Short mmCIF file of C-alpha atoms and ligand atoms in Angstrom, two decimals:
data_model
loop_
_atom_site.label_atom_id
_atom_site.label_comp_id
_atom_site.label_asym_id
_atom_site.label_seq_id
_atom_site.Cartn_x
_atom_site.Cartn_y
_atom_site.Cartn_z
CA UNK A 1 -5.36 10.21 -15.89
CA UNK A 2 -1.73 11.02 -15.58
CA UNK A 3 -2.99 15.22 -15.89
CA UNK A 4 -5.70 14.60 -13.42
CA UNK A 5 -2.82 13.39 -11.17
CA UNK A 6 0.08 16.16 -11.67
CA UNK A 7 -3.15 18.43 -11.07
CA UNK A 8 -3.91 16.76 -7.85
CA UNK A 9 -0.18 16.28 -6.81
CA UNK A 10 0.50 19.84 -7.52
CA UNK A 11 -2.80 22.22 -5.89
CA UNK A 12 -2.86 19.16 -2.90
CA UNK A 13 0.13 18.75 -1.88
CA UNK A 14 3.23 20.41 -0.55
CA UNK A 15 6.64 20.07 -1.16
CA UNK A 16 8.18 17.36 1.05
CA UNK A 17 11.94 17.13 1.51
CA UNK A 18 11.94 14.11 3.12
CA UNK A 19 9.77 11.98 0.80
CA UNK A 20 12.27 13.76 -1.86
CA UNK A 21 15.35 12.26 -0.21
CA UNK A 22 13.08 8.80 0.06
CA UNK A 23 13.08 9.24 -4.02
CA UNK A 24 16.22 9.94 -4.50
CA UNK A 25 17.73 7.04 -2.38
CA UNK A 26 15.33 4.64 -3.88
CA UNK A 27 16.69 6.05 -7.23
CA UNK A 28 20.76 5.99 -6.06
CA UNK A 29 20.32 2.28 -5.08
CA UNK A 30 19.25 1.34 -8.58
CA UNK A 31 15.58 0.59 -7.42
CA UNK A 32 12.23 0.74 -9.78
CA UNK A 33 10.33 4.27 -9.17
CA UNK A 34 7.27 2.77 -8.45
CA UNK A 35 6.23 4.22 -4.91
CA UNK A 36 3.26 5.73 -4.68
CA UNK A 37 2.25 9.37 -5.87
CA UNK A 38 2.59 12.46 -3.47
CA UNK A 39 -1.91 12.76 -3.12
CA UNK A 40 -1.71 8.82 -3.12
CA UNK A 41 0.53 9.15 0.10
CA UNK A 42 -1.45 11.64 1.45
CA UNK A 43 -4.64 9.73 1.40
CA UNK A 44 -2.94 7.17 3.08
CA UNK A 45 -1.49 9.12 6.22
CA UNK A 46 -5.25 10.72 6.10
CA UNK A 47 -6.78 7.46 6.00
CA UNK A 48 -4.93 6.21 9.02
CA UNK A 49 -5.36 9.35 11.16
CA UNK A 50 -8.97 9.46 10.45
CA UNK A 51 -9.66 5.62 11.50
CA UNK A 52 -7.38 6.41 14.53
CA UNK A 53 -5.55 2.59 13.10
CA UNK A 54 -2.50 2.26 15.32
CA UNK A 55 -1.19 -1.61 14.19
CA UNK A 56 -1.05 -1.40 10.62
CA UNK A 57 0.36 -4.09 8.09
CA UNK A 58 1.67 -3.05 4.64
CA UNK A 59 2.49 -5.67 1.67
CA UNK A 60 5.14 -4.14 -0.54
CA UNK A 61 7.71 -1.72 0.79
CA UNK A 62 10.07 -0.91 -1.58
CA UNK A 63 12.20 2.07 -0.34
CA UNK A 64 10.14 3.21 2.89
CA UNK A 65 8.07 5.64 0.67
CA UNK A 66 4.25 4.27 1.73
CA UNK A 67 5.74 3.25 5.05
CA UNK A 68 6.80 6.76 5.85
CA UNK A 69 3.42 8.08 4.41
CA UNK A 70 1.37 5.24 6.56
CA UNK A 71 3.08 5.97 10.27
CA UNK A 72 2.84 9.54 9.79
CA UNK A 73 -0.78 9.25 9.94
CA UNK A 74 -0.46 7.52 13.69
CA UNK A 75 2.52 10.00 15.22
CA UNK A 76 4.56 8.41 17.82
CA UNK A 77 1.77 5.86 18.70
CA UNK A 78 1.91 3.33 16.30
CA UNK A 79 3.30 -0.18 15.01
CA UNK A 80 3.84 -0.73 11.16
CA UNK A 81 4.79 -4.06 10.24
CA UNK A 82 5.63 -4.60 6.52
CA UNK A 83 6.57 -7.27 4.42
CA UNK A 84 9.00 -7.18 1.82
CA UNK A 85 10.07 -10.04 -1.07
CA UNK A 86 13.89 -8.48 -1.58
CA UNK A 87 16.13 -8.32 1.46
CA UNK A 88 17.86 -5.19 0.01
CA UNK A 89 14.85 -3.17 -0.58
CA UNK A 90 13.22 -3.65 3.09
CA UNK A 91 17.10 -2.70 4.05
CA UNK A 92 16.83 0.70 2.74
CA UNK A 93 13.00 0.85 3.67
CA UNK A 94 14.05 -0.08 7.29
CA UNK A 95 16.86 3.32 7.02
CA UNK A 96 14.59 5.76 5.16
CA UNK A 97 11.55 5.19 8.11
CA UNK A 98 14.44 5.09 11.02
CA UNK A 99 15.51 8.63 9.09
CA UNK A 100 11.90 9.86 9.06
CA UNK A 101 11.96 8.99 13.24
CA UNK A 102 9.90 5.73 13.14
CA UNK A 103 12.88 3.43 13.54
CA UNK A 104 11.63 1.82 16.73
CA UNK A 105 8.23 2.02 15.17
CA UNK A 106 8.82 -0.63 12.35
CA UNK A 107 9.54 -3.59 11.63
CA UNK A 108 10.12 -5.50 8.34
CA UNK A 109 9.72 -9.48 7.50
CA UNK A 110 11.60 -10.46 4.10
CA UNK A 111 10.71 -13.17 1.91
CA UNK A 112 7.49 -13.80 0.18
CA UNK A 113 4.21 -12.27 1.66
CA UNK A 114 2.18 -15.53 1.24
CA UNK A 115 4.62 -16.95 3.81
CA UNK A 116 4.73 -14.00 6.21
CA UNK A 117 1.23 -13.88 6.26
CA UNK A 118 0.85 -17.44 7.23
CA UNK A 119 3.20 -16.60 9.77
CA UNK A 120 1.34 -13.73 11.29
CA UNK A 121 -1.66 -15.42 11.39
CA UNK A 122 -0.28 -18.70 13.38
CA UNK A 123 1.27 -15.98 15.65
CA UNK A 124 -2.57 -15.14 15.94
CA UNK A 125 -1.38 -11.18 15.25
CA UNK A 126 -3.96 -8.77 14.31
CA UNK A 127 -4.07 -5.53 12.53
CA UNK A 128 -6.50 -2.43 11.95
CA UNK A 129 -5.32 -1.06 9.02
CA UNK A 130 -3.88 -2.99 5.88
CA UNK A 131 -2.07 -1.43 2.46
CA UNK A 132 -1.53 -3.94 0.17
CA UNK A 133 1.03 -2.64 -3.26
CA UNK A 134 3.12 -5.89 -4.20
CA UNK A 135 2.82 -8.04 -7.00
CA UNK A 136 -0.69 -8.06 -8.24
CA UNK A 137 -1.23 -12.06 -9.22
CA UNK A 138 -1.37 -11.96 -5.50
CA UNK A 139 -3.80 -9.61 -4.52
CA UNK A 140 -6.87 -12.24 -4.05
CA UNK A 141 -4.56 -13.97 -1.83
CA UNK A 142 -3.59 -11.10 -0.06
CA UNK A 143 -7.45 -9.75 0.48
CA UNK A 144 -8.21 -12.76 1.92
CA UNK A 145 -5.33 -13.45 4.28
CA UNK A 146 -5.56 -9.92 5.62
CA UNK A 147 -9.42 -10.43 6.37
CA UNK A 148 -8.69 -13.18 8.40
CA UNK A 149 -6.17 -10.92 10.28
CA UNK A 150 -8.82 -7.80 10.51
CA UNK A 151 -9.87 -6.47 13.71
CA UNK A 152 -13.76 -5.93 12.92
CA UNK A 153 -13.97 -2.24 11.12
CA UNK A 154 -10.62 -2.27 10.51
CA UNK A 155 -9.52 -0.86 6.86
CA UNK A 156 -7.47 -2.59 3.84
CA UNK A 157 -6.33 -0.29 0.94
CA UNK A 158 -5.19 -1.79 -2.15
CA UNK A 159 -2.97 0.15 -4.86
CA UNK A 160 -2.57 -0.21 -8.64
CA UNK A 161 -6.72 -1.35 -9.36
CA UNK A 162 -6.72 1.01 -12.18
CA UNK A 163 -4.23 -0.83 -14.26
CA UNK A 164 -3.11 3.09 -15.47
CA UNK A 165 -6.68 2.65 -16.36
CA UNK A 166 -7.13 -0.21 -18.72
CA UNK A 167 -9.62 -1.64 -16.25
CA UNK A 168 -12.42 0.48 -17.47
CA UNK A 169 -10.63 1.89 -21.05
CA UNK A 170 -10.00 -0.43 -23.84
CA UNK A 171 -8.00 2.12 -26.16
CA UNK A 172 -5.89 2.00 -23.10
CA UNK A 173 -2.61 -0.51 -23.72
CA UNK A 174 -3.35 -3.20 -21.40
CA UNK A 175 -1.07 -4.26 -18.81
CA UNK A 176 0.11 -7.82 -18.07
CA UNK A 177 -2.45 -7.72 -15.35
CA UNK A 178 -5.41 -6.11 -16.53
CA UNK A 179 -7.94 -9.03 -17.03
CA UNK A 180 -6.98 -9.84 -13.22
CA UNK A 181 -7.73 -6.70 -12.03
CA UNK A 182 -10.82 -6.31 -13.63
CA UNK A 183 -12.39 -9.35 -12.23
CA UNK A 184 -10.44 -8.93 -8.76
CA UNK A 185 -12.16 -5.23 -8.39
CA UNK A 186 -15.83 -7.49 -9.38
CA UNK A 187 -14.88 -9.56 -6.42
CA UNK A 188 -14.14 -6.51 -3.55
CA UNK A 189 -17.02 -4.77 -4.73
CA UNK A 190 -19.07 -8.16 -4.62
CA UNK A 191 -17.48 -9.31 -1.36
CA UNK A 192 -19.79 -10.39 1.75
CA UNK A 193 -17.18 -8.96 4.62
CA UNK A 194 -16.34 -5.54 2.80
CA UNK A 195 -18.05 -2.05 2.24
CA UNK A 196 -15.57 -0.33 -0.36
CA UNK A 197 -14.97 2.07 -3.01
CA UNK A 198 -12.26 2.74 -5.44
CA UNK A 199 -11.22 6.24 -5.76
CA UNK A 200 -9.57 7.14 -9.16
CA UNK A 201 -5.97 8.57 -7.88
CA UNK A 202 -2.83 8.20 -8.66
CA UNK A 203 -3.09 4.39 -10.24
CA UNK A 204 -6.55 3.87 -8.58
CA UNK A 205 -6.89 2.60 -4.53
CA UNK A 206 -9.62 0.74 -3.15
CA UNK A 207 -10.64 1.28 0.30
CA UNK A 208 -12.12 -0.79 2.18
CA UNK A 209 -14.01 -1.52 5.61
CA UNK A 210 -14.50 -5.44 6.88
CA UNK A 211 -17.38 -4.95 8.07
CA UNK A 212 -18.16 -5.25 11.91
N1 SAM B 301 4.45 0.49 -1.28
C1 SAM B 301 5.71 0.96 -1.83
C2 SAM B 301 5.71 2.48 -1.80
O1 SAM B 301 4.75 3.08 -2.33
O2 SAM B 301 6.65 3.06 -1.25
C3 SAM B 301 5.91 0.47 -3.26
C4 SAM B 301 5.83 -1.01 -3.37
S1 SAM B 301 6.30 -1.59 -4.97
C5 SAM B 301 5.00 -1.06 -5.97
C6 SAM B 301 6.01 -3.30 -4.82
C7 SAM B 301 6.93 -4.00 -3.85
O3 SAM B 301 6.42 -5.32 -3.64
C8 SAM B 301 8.37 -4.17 -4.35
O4 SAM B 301 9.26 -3.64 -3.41
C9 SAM B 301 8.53 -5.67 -4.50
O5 SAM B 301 9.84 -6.13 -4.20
C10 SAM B 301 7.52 -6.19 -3.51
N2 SAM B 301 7.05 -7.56 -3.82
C11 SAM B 301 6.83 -8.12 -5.02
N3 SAM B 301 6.43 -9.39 -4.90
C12 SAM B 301 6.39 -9.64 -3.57
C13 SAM B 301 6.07 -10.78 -2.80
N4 SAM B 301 5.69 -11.92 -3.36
N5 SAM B 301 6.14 -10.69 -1.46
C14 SAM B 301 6.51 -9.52 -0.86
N6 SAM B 301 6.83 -8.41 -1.54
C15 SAM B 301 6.77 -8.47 -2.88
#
C-alpha cells in the first residue's frame, strides 16, 4: 500500500509550498503527523469542485491540512465549518487556512463532535459536502448525524477505512480499530440512504452520495 501511495503522491501531484509550511507548523507545535496524504488532498479539493459543494462540514481538523485541501476546491465561494476536540489544534488550523486566504471562509467549533453536531442540527444547519477523519469509535455516529444534516445528493467522505489495510489483509498487524472498521464499511456499503465506494488511497476513503 504505502508504494502504491509514494507512487501516486509522486507522478499526481505537485509540489505544494503551502501544504509544506501546513506540515511543518503542525510538526513545530508538537502535533501527531497524521493529515492526510498529498493525492488524498487532492481528491478531496477535486471532489468538492466537481459536486460544485459550497457549505461543507469537516470532523477532525488537526493543523488546517484537509481544511486547506477542502476550500480550495470551492475558491472564494464557500463556507467550511469544522469541528475540532483540542482547542490548540483548531487554533493553528484556524491560522494555517487564514494563511492559505480562507480566513473569513472558516470557522471552527471546539469540543467533542458528538456535541457540535447536536448543536448544528438544533440550529437546523445544513451542509452539501461532509469529510469525516476524527476518532474512528465514532464514525457510525458521525455517518448518521451528518445524514440527518445532508442536503439530498450531497456527499460525505470518510478517511482511514482501510485500517493501513488490515480491513481486507490478515497478515496485516491489526489496528486498535480494525474489527470496527470492517463491520462499519459492511454498514455504508449496506446503507438504505447511500450510493458509495471506497477507493484504496492513501489509508482508504469512502465516498459517498445520500441519495436524493
Ligand atoms: N483532517 C485532518 C487533516 O487531514 O488535516 C487530520 C485529522 S486527525 C487524523 C484527527 C483529528 O480529530 C485530530 O485533530 C483530533 O484532535 C480530532 N478528534 C479526535 N477525537 C475527536 C472528537 N471526539 N471530536 C472532535 N475531534 C476529534
Amino acid at each position: 500500500m504505502r508504494k502504491i501511495n509514494d507512487y501516486i503522491d509522486t507522478v499526481f501531484t505537485k509540489q505544494d509550498a503551502l501544504l509544506e509550511e501546513v506540515i511543518a507548523s503542525i510538526e513545530e507545535n508538537g502535533m501527531p503527523a497524521i493529515s492526510v496524504s498529498p493525492s488524498s488532498g487532492k481528491l478531496l479539493t477535486m471532489l468538492v469542485t466537481i459536486s460544485g459543494a459550497k457549505n461543507i462540514l469537516e470532523i477532525g481538523a488537526l493543523g488546517g491540512y484537509s481544511g486547506i485541501c477542502l476550500a480550495r476546491g470551492f475558491g472564494n465561494e464557500g463556507t467550511l465549518t469544522s469541528l475540532e476536540l483540542e482547542e490548540r489544534y483548531a487554533k493553528l488550523a484556524a491560522n494555517n487556512l487564514a494563511y492559505a486566504g480562507f480566513g473569513d471562509q472558516v470557522l471552527y467549533r471546539t469540543g467533542p463532535a458528538l456535541d457540535s453536531l447536536a448543536q448544528l442540527d438544533e440550529e437546523e444547519q445544513q451542509f452539501d459536502f461532509f469529510f469525516i477523519d476524527a476518532d474512528k469509535e465514532n464514525y457510525a455516529n458521525y455517518l448518521e448525524a451528518c445524514i440527518q444534516l445532508a442536503e439530498p445528493g450531497a456527499l460525505i467522505v470518510l478517511d482511514n477505512v482501510l485500517a493501513r489495510g488490515s480491513v481486507a489483509d490478515p497478515e496485516v498487524q491489526p489496528k486498535r480499530y480494525t474489527s470496527f472498521m470492517q463491520s462499519f464499511n459492511e454498514t455504508v456499503a449496506n446503507h438504505p440512504q447511500l450510493e458509495s465506494l471506497l477507493i484504496p488511497l492513501g489509508d482508504g476513503m469512502t465516498v459517498a452520495e445520500v441519495k436524493k
